[in-house]
Short mmCIF file of C-alpha atoms in Angstrom, two decimals:
data_model
loop_
_atom_site.label_atom_id
_atom_site.label_comp_id
_atom_site.label_asym_id
_atom_site.label_seq_id
_atom_site.Cartn_x
_atom_site.Cartn_y
_atom_site.Cartn_z
CA UNK A 1 -28.79 28.34 74.33
CA UNK A 2 -28.33 25.64 71.69
CA UNK A 3 -27.04 22.11 72.22
CA UNK A 4 -25.38 19.81 69.68
CA UNK A 5 -24.19 16.18 69.93
CA UNK A 6 -20.57 15.81 68.88
CA UNK A 7 -19.53 12.28 68.02
CA UNK A 8 -15.78 11.94 68.61
CA UNK A 9 -15.53 8.38 67.30
CA UNK A 10 -16.80 4.94 68.26
CA UNK A 11 -14.74 2.07 69.64
CA UNK A 12 -15.13 -1.26 71.45
CA UNK A 13 -14.35 -2.42 74.99
CA UNK A 14 -14.37 -5.79 76.67
CA UNK A 15 -17.88 -6.45 77.95
CA UNK A 16 -16.63 -8.14 81.09
CA UNK A 17 -14.54 -5.11 82.01
CA UNK A 18 -17.51 -2.85 81.37
CA UNK A 19 -19.79 -4.84 83.70
CA UNK A 20 -17.43 -6.12 86.38
CA UNK A 21 -18.82 -9.05 88.35
CA UNK A 22 -22.16 -9.15 86.50
CA UNK A 23 -22.58 -12.42 84.55
CA UNK A 24 -22.38 -12.17 80.78
CA UNK A 25 -25.80 -13.79 80.39
CA UNK A 26 -27.28 -10.70 82.07
CA UNK A 27 -25.36 -7.82 80.49
CA UNK A 28 -25.59 -9.16 76.93
CA UNK A 29 -29.36 -8.58 77.07
CA UNK A 30 -28.71 -4.85 76.66
CA UNK A 31 -25.12 -4.81 75.36
CA UNK A 32 -24.54 -7.72 72.96
CA UNK A 33 -20.93 -8.79 72.50
CA UNK A 34 -19.06 -9.91 69.39
CA UNK A 35 -17.03 -13.11 69.10
CA UNK A 36 -14.17 -11.45 71.02
CA UNK A 37 -16.44 -10.37 73.91
CA UNK A 38 -16.22 -6.73 72.77
CA UNK A 39 -19.22 -4.37 72.99
CA UNK A 40 -19.99 -1.17 71.09
CA UNK A 41 -18.96 2.05 72.83
CA UNK A 42 -19.46 5.66 71.75
CA UNK A 43 -17.58 8.85 72.57
CA UNK A 44 -20.61 11.13 72.36
CA UNK A 45 -19.60 14.61 73.46
CA UNK A 46 -21.82 17.66 73.93
CA UNK A 47 -21.43 21.16 72.50
CA UNK A 48 -23.14 24.07 74.26
CA UNK A 49 -23.61 27.34 72.40
CA UNK A 50 -24.59 30.05 74.86
CA UNK A 51 -24.04 33.66 73.80
CA UNK A 52 -20.34 34.14 73.07
CA UNK A 53 -19.40 30.88 74.78
CA UNK A 54 -19.00 27.68 72.79
CA UNK A 55 -18.28 24.92 75.31
CA UNK A 56 -17.41 21.32 74.49
CA UNK A 57 -17.86 18.60 77.12
CA UNK A 58 -15.24 15.84 76.70
CA UNK A 59 -13.26 15.12 73.54
CA UNK A 60 -12.92 11.35 73.08
CA UNK A 61 -9.59 9.58 72.49
CA UNK A 62 -8.19 11.92 69.85
CA UNK A 63 -5.97 10.61 67.07
CA UNK A 64 -2.35 11.04 68.22
CA UNK A 65 -1.77 7.59 69.70
CA UNK A 66 -0.07 4.74 67.85
CA UNK A 67 -1.77 2.15 65.69
CA UNK A 68 -0.88 -0.41 68.36
CA UNK A 69 -2.73 1.66 70.98
CA UNK A 70 -5.88 2.00 68.86
CA UNK A 71 -5.66 -1.70 68.01
CA UNK A 72 -6.73 -2.47 71.57
CA UNK A 73 -9.95 -0.44 71.14
CA UNK A 74 -11.13 -1.40 67.64
CA UNK A 75 -12.33 2.00 66.32
CA UNK A 76 -15.38 1.82 64.08
CA UNK A 77 -17.48 4.30 62.11
CA UNK A 78 -16.49 7.55 60.42
CA UNK A 79 -17.29 10.12 63.13
CA UNK A 80 -14.64 12.57 64.31
CA UNK A 81 -14.80 15.77 66.33
CA UNK A 82 -13.94 17.81 63.25
CA UNK A 83 -16.62 16.24 61.05
CA UNK A 84 -19.21 16.56 63.82
CA UNK A 85 -18.36 20.22 64.45
CA UNK A 86 -18.47 20.93 60.72
CA UNK A 87 -21.90 19.31 60.48
CA UNK A 88 -23.22 21.97 62.86
CA UNK A 89 -21.31 24.85 61.26
CA UNK A 90 -18.38 25.07 63.68
CA UNK A 91 -14.62 24.63 63.68
CA UNK A 92 -12.39 23.59 66.58
CA UNK A 93 -10.89 27.09 66.65
CA UNK A 94 -14.36 28.42 67.55
CA UNK A 95 -14.39 26.53 70.87
CA UNK A 96 -14.00 28.86 73.86
CA UNK A 97 -14.12 26.24 76.65
CA UNK A 98 -13.44 22.53 76.94
CA UNK A 99 -14.91 20.88 80.05
CA UNK A 100 -13.42 17.53 81.02
CA UNK A 101 -15.59 15.27 83.16
CA UNK A 102 -12.36 13.49 84.09
CA UNK A 103 -8.94 12.86 82.59
CA UNK A 104 -9.11 9.23 81.44
CA UNK A 105 -7.80 8.99 77.89
CA UNK A 106 -11.16 8.20 76.28
CA UNK A 107 -12.58 11.45 77.69
CA UNK A 108 -9.72 13.92 77.21
CA UNK A 109 -7.42 12.45 74.54
CA UNK A 110 -8.83 14.79 71.91
CA UNK A 111 -7.79 17.84 73.95
CA UNK A 112 -4.17 17.55 72.83
CA UNK A 113 -2.68 16.89 69.40
CA UNK A 114 0.67 16.69 67.66
CA UNK A 115 1.96 19.94 66.19
CA UNK A 116 2.33 20.14 62.41
CA UNK A 117 5.84 18.67 62.42
CA UNK A 118 5.09 16.05 65.09
CA UNK A 119 7.87 17.39 67.29
CA UNK A 120 5.76 18.22 70.34
CA UNK A 121 2.19 18.23 71.64
CA UNK A 122 -0.10 21.24 71.61
CA UNK A 123 -3.70 22.06 72.57
CA UNK A 124 -6.12 20.87 69.90
CA UNK A 125 -8.41 23.82 70.75
CA UNK A 126 -6.03 26.75 70.66
CA UNK A 127 -8.56 29.39 71.73
CA UNK A 128 -10.18 27.42 74.55
CA UNK A 129 -9.86 27.28 78.30
CA UNK A 130 -9.55 23.72 79.59
CA UNK A 131 -11.63 23.02 82.70
CA UNK A 132 -10.90 20.38 85.34
CA UNK A 133 -10.82 20.59 89.14
CA UNK A 134 -7.77 20.77 91.36
CA UNK A 135 -8.46 17.56 93.29
CA UNK A 136 -8.92 15.46 90.15
CA UNK A 137 -5.90 17.09 88.48
CA UNK A 138 -3.71 16.04 91.39
CA UNK A 139 -5.23 12.55 91.29
CA UNK A 140 -4.50 12.25 87.56
CA UNK A 141 -0.99 13.69 87.56
CA UNK A 142 0.08 11.53 90.51
CA UNK A 143 -1.82 8.41 89.46
CA UNK A 144 -2.34 5.25 91.47
CA UNK A 145 -1.12 2.03 89.90
CA UNK A 146 -4.68 0.95 89.10
CA UNK A 147 -5.40 3.97 86.90
CA UNK A 148 -1.95 4.84 85.59
CA UNK A 149 -2.67 3.34 82.17
CA UNK A 150 -5.75 5.58 81.83
CA UNK A 151 -4.01 8.85 82.76
CA UNK A 152 -1.60 9.51 79.89
CA UNK A 153 0.86 12.36 80.43
CA UNK A 154 0.69 13.46 76.80
CA UNK A 155 -3.07 14.02 77.17
CA UNK A 156 -2.81 15.97 80.39
CA UNK A 157 0.39 17.92 81.05
CA UNK A 158 0.31 20.06 77.85
CA UNK A 159 -2.93 21.67 79.10
CA UNK A 160 -1.08 23.23 82.02
CA UNK A 161 2.07 23.96 80.02
CA UNK A 162 0.00 25.95 77.52
CA UNK A 163 -1.44 28.19 80.23
CA UNK A 164 -4.98 27.23 79.18
CA UNK A 165 -5.85 25.08 82.22
CA UNK A 166 -8.59 26.29 84.59
CA UNK A 167 -10.13 24.74 87.70
CA UNK A 168 -13.75 24.79 88.81
CA UNK A 169 -14.55 25.30 92.46
CA UNK A 170 -15.05 22.24 94.65
CA UNK A 171 -18.33 21.75 96.56
CA UNK A 172 -18.69 21.18 100.28
CA UNK A 173 -20.68 18.03 99.57
CA UNK A 174 -21.29 16.51 96.12
CA UNK A 175 -23.12 19.29 94.27
CA UNK A 176 -21.64 22.53 93.01
CA UNK A 177 -24.42 25.01 92.28
CA UNK A 178 -24.05 27.79 89.70
CA UNK A 179 -20.50 26.95 88.63
CA UNK A 180 -18.34 29.36 86.66
CA UNK A 181 -19.67 27.62 83.53
CA UNK A 182 -23.31 28.42 84.33
CA UNK A 183 -24.40 24.86 85.08
CA UNK A 184 -24.53 22.77 88.23
CA UNK A 185 -21.99 19.95 88.66
CA UNK A 186 -22.48 16.68 90.53
CA UNK A 187 -19.19 15.25 91.83
CA UNK A 188 -18.80 11.47 91.93
CA UNK A 189 -15.82 9.57 93.33
CA UNK A 190 -16.54 5.88 92.69
CA UNK A 191 -15.19 5.67 89.14
CA UNK A 192 -12.29 8.05 89.74
CA UNK A 193 -11.73 10.85 92.21
CA UNK A 194 -13.86 13.96 91.61
CA UNK A 195 -15.45 12.99 88.29
CA UNK A 196 -17.77 15.84 87.27
CA UNK A 197 -21.32 15.36 85.93
CA UNK A 198 -22.67 18.58 84.32
CA UNK A 199 -26.36 19.33 84.89
CA UNK A 200 -27.53 21.77 82.22
CA UNK A 201 -30.76 23.76 82.26
CA UNK A 202 -32.17 23.69 78.74
CA UNK A 203 -35.67 24.85 77.78
CA UNK A 204 -37.00 24.25 81.31
CA UNK A 205 -35.48 20.77 81.37
CA UNK A 206 -32.38 19.40 83.10
CA UNK A 207 -29.97 17.51 80.87
CA UNK A 208 -27.27 15.57 82.72
CA UNK A 209 -24.08 14.51 80.92
CA UNK A 210 -23.56 11.14 82.56
CA UNK A 211 -19.94 10.37 81.60
CA UNK A 212 -18.88 7.21 83.49
CA UNK A 213 -21.41 7.44 86.30
CA UNK A 214 -23.88 5.78 83.89
CA UNK A 215 -22.02 4.61 80.77
CA UNK A 216 -24.92 2.83 79.04
CA UNK A 217 -28.57 1.91 79.55
CA UNK A 218 -27.33 -1.52 80.56
CA UNK A 219 -25.73 -0.02 83.66
CA UNK A 220 -29.01 1.18 85.20
CA UNK A 221 -29.32 -1.67 87.77
CA UNK A 222 -27.27 -0.59 90.78
CA UNK A 223 -24.96 -3.66 90.95
CA UNK A 224 -24.04 -3.25 87.26
CA UNK A 225 -20.80 -1.39 87.94
CA UNK A 226 -17.78 -1.22 85.64
CA UNK A 227 -14.66 -3.18 86.47
CA UNK A 228 -12.79 0.06 85.77
CA UNK A 229 -14.26 1.80 88.83
CA UNK A 230 -11.73 2.33 91.61
CA UNK A 231 -14.34 2.32 94.40
CA UNK A 232 -17.27 0.17 93.20
CA UNK A 233 -19.16 0.25 96.49
CA UNK A 234 -19.08 4.04 96.39
CA UNK A 235 -20.34 3.95 92.81
CA UNK A 236 -23.34 1.95 94.06
CA UNK A 237 -24.25 4.72 96.51
CA UNK A 238 -23.62 7.53 94.03
CA UNK A 239 -25.66 5.85 91.29
CA UNK A 240 -28.52 5.23 93.70
CA UNK A 241 -28.57 8.84 94.85
CA UNK A 242 -28.34 10.30 91.37
CA UNK A 243 -30.81 7.94 89.70
CA UNK A 244 -33.39 8.55 92.42
CA UNK A 245 -32.89 12.27 91.91
CA UNK A 246 -33.28 11.81 88.15
CA UNK A 247 -36.48 9.77 88.52
CA UNK A 248 -37.96 12.23 91.05
CA UNK A 249 -37.23 15.27 88.89
CA UNK A 250 -37.59 13.84 85.37
CA UNK A 251 -33.97 14.59 84.46
CA UNK A 252 -32.83 13.77 80.94
CA UNK A 253 -29.67 11.65 80.93
CA UNK A 254 -27.22 12.17 78.06
CA UNK A 255 -25.27 8.93 77.59
CA UNK A 256 -21.69 9.49 76.47
CA UNK A 257 -20.74 5.84 75.96
CA UNK A 258 -23.94 4.14 74.82
CA UNK A 259 -23.50 3.65 71.07
CA UNK A 260 -27.20 2.96 70.48
CA UNK A 261 -29.10 5.08 73.04
CA UNK A 262 -28.48 8.82 73.16
CA UNK A 263 -30.74 10.33 75.85
CA UNK A 264 -32.97 8.56 78.35
CA UNK A 265 -35.35 9.27 81.21
CA UNK A 266 -35.82 6.94 84.15
CA UNK A 267 -38.63 5.97 86.53
CA UNK A 268 -39.13 4.23 89.86
CA UNK A 269 -40.18 0.57 89.70
CA UNK A 270 -40.42 -2.34 92.13
CA UNK A 271 -36.92 -3.36 90.98
CA UNK A 272 -35.46 0.10 91.49
CA UNK A 273 -34.90 2.91 89.01
CA UNK A 274 -35.26 1.65 85.44
CA UNK A 275 -35.54 2.97 81.90
CA UNK A 276 -38.58 5.08 81.15
CA UNK A 277 -38.05 6.54 77.69
CA UNK A 278 -35.32 6.67 75.04
CA UNK A 279 -34.97 9.91 73.08
CA UNK A 280 -32.73 10.83 70.17
CA UNK A 281 -30.60 13.95 70.39
CA UNK A 282 -32.29 15.20 67.23
CA UNK A 283 -35.72 15.04 68.87
CA UNK A 284 -34.51 16.55 72.14
CA UNK A 285 -32.50 19.45 70.71
CA UNK A 286 -34.93 20.43 67.92
#
């Protein structure tokens, strides 16, 4: 097995929205804001090469939305999925599986693109299976008013219309062991219903793709919960359980949204679970 970071493009989000009720004087210590209160955010995806399978976890926003739409998110940097894949010797047509932690636009927007003539949408990975789970799919396609702006039909419905959509099994509790994709999956419901956190065995280590359960290093303290979470009190419990598990077992946490920290480990302290070590993807994967 080989792993590769795939940078789908950086953007910015309002720091207050990213940290909910936490005062700005606290969250700016780890996530400094610009004059407009915006903080740096990454869309760091993960590519897994395992035998004949080439699996991509999450796809960023994509590029099919309007200039007005992207104007809200202030894209920065030159990274794209295509340039990142090319850097590692791959093309999007090589992808066999796309795993979506959840269907918010900044995680699955790159799954779907305009066709050549811009007359309809089509899968951006024509040879891939698209993996979600049935409970989250129903949640996303019949969205509540709180999340409706994050679940965009053009990002989601073409997956099913193409015949490429697949569902993982659902666990009896919160952990699916030995999924169809050969990694365990932790299910979390605080941010959105049935968000999936892949837990990948790699060279006798466990690498966890944290998605929105832990967006950045700055979100390690339990009360530091995003304003975007639909059930913040549940996020508190899920973070506590997972971070304790990570500290006990020396898990490596792959941060999708932290623009400046790629992989971390955590440890127990008198103040709770806190940062232990920061590791670059280059050092971890090579």
